[in-house]
Short mmCIF file of C-alpha atoms in Angstrom, two decimals:
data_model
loop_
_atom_site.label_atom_id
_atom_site.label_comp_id
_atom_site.label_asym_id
_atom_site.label_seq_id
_atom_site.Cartn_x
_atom_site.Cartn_y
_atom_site.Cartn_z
CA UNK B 1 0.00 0.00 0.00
CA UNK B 2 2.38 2.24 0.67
CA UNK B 3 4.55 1.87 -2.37
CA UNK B 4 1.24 2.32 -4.42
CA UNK B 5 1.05 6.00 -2.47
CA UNK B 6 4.51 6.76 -3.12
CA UNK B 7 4.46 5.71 -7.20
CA UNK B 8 0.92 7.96 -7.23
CA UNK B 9 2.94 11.12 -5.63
CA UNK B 10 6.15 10.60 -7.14
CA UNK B 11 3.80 10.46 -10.78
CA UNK B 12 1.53 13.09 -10.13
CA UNK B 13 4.48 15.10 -8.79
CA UNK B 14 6.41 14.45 -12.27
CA UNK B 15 2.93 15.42 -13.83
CA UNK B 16 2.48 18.40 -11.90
CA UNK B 17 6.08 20.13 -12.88
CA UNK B 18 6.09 19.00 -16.57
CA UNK B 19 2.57 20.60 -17.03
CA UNK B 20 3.01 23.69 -15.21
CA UNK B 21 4.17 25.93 -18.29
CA UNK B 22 1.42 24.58 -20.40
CA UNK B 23 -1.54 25.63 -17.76
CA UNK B 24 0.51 28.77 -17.29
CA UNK B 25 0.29 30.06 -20.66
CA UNK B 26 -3.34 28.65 -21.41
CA UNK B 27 -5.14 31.52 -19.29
CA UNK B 28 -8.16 29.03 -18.65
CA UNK B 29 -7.84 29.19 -15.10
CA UNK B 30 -8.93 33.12 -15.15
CA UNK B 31 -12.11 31.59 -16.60
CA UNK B 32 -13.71 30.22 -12.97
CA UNK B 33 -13.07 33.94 -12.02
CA UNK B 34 -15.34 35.85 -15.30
CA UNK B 35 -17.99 33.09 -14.44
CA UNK B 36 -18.22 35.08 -10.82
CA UNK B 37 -18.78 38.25 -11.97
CA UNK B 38 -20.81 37.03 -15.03
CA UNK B 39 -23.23 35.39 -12.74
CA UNK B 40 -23.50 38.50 -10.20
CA UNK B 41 -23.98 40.60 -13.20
CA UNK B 42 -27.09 38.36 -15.18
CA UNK B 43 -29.56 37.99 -12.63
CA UNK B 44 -31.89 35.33 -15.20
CA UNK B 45 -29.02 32.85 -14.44
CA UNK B 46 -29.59 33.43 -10.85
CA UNK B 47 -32.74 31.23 -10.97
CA UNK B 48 -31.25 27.13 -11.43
CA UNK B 49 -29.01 28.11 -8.24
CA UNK B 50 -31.47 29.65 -6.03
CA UNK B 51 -34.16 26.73 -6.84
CA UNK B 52 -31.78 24.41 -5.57
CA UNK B 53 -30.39 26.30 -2.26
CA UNK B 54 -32.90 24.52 0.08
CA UNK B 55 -31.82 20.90 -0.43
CA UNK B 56 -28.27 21.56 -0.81
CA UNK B 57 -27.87 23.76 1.93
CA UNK B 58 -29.88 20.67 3.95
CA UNK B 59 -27.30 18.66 2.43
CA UNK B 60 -24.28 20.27 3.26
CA UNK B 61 -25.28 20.85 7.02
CA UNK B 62 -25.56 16.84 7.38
CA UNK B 63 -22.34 16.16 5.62
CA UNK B 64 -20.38 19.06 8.06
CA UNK B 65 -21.95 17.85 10.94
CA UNK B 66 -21.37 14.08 10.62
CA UNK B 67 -17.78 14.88 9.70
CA UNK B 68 -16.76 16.61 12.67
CA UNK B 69 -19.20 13.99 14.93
CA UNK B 70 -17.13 11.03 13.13
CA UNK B 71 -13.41 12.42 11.78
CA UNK B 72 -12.57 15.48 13.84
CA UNK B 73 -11.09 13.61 17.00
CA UNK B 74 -9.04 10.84 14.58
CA UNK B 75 -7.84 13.63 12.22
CA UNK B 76 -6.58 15.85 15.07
CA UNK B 77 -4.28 13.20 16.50
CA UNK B 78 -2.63 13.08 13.15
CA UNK B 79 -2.49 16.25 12.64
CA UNK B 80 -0.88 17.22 16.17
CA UNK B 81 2.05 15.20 14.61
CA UNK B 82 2.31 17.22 11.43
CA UNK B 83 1.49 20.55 12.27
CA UNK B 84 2.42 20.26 16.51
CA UNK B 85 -0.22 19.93 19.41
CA UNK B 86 -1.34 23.82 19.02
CA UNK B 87 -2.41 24.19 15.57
CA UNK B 88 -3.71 20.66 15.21
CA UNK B 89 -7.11 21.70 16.59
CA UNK B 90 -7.40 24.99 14.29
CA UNK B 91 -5.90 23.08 11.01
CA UNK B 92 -7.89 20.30 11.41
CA UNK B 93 -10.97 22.47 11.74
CA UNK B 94 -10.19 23.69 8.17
CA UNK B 95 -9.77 20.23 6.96
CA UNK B 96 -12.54 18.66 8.03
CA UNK B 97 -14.59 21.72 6.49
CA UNK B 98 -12.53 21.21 2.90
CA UNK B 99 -13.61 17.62 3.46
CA UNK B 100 -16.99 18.14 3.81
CA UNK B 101 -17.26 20.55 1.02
CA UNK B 102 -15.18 18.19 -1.43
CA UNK B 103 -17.96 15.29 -0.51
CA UNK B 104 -21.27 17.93 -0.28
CA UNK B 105 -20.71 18.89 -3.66
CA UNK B 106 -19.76 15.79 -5.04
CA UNK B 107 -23.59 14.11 -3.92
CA UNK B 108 -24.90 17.66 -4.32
CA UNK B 109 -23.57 17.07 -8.31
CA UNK B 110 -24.99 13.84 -8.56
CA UNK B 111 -28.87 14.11 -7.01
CA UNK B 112 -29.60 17.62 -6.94
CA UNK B 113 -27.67 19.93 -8.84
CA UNK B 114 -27.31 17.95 -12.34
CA UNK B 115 -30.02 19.65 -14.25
CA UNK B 116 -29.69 23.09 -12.79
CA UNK B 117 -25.60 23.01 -13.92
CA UNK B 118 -26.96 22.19 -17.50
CA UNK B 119 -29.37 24.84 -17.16
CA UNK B 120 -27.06 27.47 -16.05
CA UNK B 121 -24.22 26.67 -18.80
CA UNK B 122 -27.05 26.37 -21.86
CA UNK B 123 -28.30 29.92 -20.22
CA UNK B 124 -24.85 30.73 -20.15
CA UNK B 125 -24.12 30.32 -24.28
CA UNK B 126 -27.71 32.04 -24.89
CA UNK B 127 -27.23 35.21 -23.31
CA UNK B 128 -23.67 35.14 -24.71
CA UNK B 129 -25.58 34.62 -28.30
CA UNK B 130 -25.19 30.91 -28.93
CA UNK B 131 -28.58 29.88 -29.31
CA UNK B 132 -27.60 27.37 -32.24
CA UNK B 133 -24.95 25.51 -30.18
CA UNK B 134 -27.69 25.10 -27.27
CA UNK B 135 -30.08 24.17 -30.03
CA UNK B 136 -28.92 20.96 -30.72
CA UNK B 137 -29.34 19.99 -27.49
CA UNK B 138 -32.83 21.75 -26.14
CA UNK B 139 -35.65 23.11 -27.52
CA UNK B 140 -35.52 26.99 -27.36
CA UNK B 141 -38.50 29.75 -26.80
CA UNK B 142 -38.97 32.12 -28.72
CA UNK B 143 -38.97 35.25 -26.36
CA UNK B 144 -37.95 35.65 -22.93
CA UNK B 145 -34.60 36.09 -20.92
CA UNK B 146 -31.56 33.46 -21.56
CA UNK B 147 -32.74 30.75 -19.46
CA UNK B 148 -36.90 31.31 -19.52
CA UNK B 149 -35.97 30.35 -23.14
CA UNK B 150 -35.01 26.30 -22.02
CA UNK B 151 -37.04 24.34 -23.24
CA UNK B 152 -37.43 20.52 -23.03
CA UNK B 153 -34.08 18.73 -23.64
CA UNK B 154 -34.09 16.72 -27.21
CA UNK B 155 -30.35 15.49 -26.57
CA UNK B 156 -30.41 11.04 -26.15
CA UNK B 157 -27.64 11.41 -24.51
CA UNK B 158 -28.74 13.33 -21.39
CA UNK B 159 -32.29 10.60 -21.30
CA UNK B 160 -29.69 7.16 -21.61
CA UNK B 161 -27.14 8.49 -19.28
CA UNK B 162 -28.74 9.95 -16.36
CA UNK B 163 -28.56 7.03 -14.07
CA UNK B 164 -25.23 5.81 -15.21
CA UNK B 165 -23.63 9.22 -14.64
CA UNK B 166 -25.03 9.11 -10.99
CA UNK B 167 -22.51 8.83 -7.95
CA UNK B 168 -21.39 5.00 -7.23
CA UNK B 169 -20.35 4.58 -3.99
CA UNK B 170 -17.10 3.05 -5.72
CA UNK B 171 -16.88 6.88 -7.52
CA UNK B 172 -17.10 8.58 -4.15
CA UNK B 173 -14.23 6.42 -2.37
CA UNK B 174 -12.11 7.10 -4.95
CA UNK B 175 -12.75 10.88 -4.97
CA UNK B 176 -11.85 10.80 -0.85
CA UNK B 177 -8.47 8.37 -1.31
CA UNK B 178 -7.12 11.52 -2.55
CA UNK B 179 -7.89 13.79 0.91
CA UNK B 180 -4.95 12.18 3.02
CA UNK B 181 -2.61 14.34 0.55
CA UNK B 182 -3.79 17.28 2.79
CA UNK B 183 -1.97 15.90 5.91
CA UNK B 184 1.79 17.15 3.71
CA UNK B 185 2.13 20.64 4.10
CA UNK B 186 1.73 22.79 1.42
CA UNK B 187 2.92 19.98 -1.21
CA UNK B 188 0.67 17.40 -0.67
CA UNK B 189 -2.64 20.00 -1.00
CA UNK B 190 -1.18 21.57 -4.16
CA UNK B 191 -1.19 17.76 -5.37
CA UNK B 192 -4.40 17.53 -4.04
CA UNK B 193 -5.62 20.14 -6.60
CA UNK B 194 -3.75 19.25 -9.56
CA UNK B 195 -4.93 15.06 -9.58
CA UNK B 196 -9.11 16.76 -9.14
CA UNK B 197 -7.82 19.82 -11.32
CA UNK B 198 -6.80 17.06 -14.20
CA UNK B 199 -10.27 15.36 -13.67
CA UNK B 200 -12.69 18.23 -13.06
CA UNK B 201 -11.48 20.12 -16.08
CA UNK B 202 -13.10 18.23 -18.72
CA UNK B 203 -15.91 17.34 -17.01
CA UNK B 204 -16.91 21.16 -16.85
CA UNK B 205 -17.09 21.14 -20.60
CA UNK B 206 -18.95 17.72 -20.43
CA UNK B 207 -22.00 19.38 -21.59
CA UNK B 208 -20.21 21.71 -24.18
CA UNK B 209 -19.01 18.15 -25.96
CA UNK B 210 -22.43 16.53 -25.79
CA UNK B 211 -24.23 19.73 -27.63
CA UNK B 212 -21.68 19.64 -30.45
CA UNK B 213 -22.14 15.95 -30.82
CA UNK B 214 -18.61 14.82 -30.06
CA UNK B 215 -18.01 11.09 -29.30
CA UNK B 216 -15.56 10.15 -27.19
CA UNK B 217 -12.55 9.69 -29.43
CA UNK B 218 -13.21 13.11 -30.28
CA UNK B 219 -13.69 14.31 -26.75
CA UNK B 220 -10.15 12.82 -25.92
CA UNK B 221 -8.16 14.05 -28.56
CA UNK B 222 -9.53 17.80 -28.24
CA UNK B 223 -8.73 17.61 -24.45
CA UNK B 224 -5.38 15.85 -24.84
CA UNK B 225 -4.59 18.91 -27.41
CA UNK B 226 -5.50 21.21 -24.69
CA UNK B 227 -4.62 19.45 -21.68
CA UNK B 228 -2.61 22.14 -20.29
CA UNK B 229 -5.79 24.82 -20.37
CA UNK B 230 -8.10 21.98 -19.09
CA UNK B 231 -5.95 21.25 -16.24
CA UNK B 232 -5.65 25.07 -15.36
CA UNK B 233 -9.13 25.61 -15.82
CA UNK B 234 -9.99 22.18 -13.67
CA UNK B 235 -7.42 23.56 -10.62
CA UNK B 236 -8.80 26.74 -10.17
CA UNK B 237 -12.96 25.69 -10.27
CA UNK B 238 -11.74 23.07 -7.56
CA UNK B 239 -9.62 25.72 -5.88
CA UNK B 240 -12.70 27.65 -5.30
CA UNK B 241 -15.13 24.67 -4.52
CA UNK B 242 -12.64 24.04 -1.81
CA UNK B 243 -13.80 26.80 0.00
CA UNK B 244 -16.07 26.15 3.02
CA UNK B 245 -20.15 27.03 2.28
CA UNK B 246 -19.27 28.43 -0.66
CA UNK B 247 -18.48 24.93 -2.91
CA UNK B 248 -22.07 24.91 -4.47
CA UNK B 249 -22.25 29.02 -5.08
CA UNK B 250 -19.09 28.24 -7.15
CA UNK B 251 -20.23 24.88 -9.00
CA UNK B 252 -22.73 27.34 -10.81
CA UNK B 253 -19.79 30.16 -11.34
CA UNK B 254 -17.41 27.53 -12.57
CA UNK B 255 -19.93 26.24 -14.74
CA UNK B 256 -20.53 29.97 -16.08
CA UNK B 257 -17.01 30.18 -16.53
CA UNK B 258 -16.83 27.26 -18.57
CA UNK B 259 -19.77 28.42 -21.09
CA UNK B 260 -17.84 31.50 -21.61
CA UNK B 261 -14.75 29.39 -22.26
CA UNK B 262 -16.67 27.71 -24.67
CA UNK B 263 -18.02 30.74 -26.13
CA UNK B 264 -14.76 31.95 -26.87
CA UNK B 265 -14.08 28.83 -28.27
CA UNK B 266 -16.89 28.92 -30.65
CA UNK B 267 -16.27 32.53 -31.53
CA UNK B 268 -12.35 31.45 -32.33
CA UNK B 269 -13.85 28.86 -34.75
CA UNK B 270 -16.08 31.26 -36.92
#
């Protein structure tokens, strides 16, 4: 076991360094950041968030509470060896609130939020004047503001994957093998972000890739020609869902910020 830990570091270290000029120079990961002021700034795509803020909030009070009930105690005794017998209380505190934000959003994603993220990034590419792009994948009103306009959603793939893309319970122990990284100073969290940075990147264009009716050779090959602006892009969304009660406000920024990203993209092509 612990050889498999130190091949993952040592890799994802090696990953981490190699990659670092290519996220640099992509500028992606100043997209999470335009998708916070876009949002404040269009008050239509204020509406999928704020229908959801009842159950998620419900959510996320469990998950905090259970997590200090259950892991606070265990975590501090580790921690008092890392960071000494005075800050272990106070670091820990933050830790077990970065855990519980990592694992609210991650069910939040998967049972409540999944339509109101698709809502919010198709809104996103209307009021940014992509109605064709969102077309493909929704029926679209006539009149009203950008996301009054949503219609029913024509796209198979949303109706045959659904269930499949729900959370497995296999999905969500591999998403928490990753928190222990937290326990190195400094290194280990900026490791944590990179490994969910790779991941979390391309899954915020997930719906970008199913409305232009990519497969997934095609899907790999664009990301593995952008992998540097996906991975920068990927860090800093997770960077800012890292952030205690404020991981779901910024699933629906990051998910603005990747329709603009994907605007841009679109307006590069023409």
């Amino acid at each position: 076991m612990m050889d498999t830990i130190k091949s993952v570091l040592v890799d994802e270290t090696v990953s981490l360094f190699t990659s670092a000029g290519d996220v640099a120079r992509s500028g992606a990961y100043i997209y999470p950041l335009k998708g916070i002021f876009h949002l404040s700034n269009t008050k239509p795509l204020w509406r999928p968030p704020l229908s959801k803020a009842y159950p998620t909030a419900t959510l996320g009070l469990g998950v905090t509470s259970a997590m200090f009930f259950f892991t606070y105690i265990p975590q501090v005794a580790i921690m008092s060896i890392t960071s000494g017998p005075l800050l272990a209380p106070i670091t820990t505190a933050f830790l077990v609130l970065t855990e519980s934000s990592t694992i609210t959003n991650y069910l939040a994603r998967a049972f409540i939020l999944k339509d109101a993220l698709m809502d919010t990034f198709d809104g996103t590419l209307v009021s940014e004047g992509y109605e064709k792009i969102v077309a493909n994948g929704r029926h679209l009103h006539a009149t009203g503001d950008a996301v009054s306009r949503l219609g029913d959603v024509i796209d198979p793939e949303h109706v045959e994957k659904k269930e499949r893309e729900k959370i497995t319970m296999a999905s969500l122990i591999k998403a928490c093998a990753y928190l222990p990284l937290n326990f190195i100073p400094v290194v280990g969290t900026v490791l944590y972000v990179f490994v969910h940075g790779k991941k979390m990147g391309p899954e915020l264009h997930e719906r970008y890739f199913r409305l232009k009716g990519w497969d997934a050779r095609k899907v790999r090959e664009w990301v593995d020609r952008h992998r540097g602006a996906y991975t920068g892009l990927g860090m800093a969304a997770f960077v800012l869902e890292m952030i205690p009660f404020a991981s779901i406000a910024c699933s629906f920024t990051n998910t603005v910020g990747a329709a603009l990203w994907a605007a841009d993209i679109e307006k590069a092509i023409r």
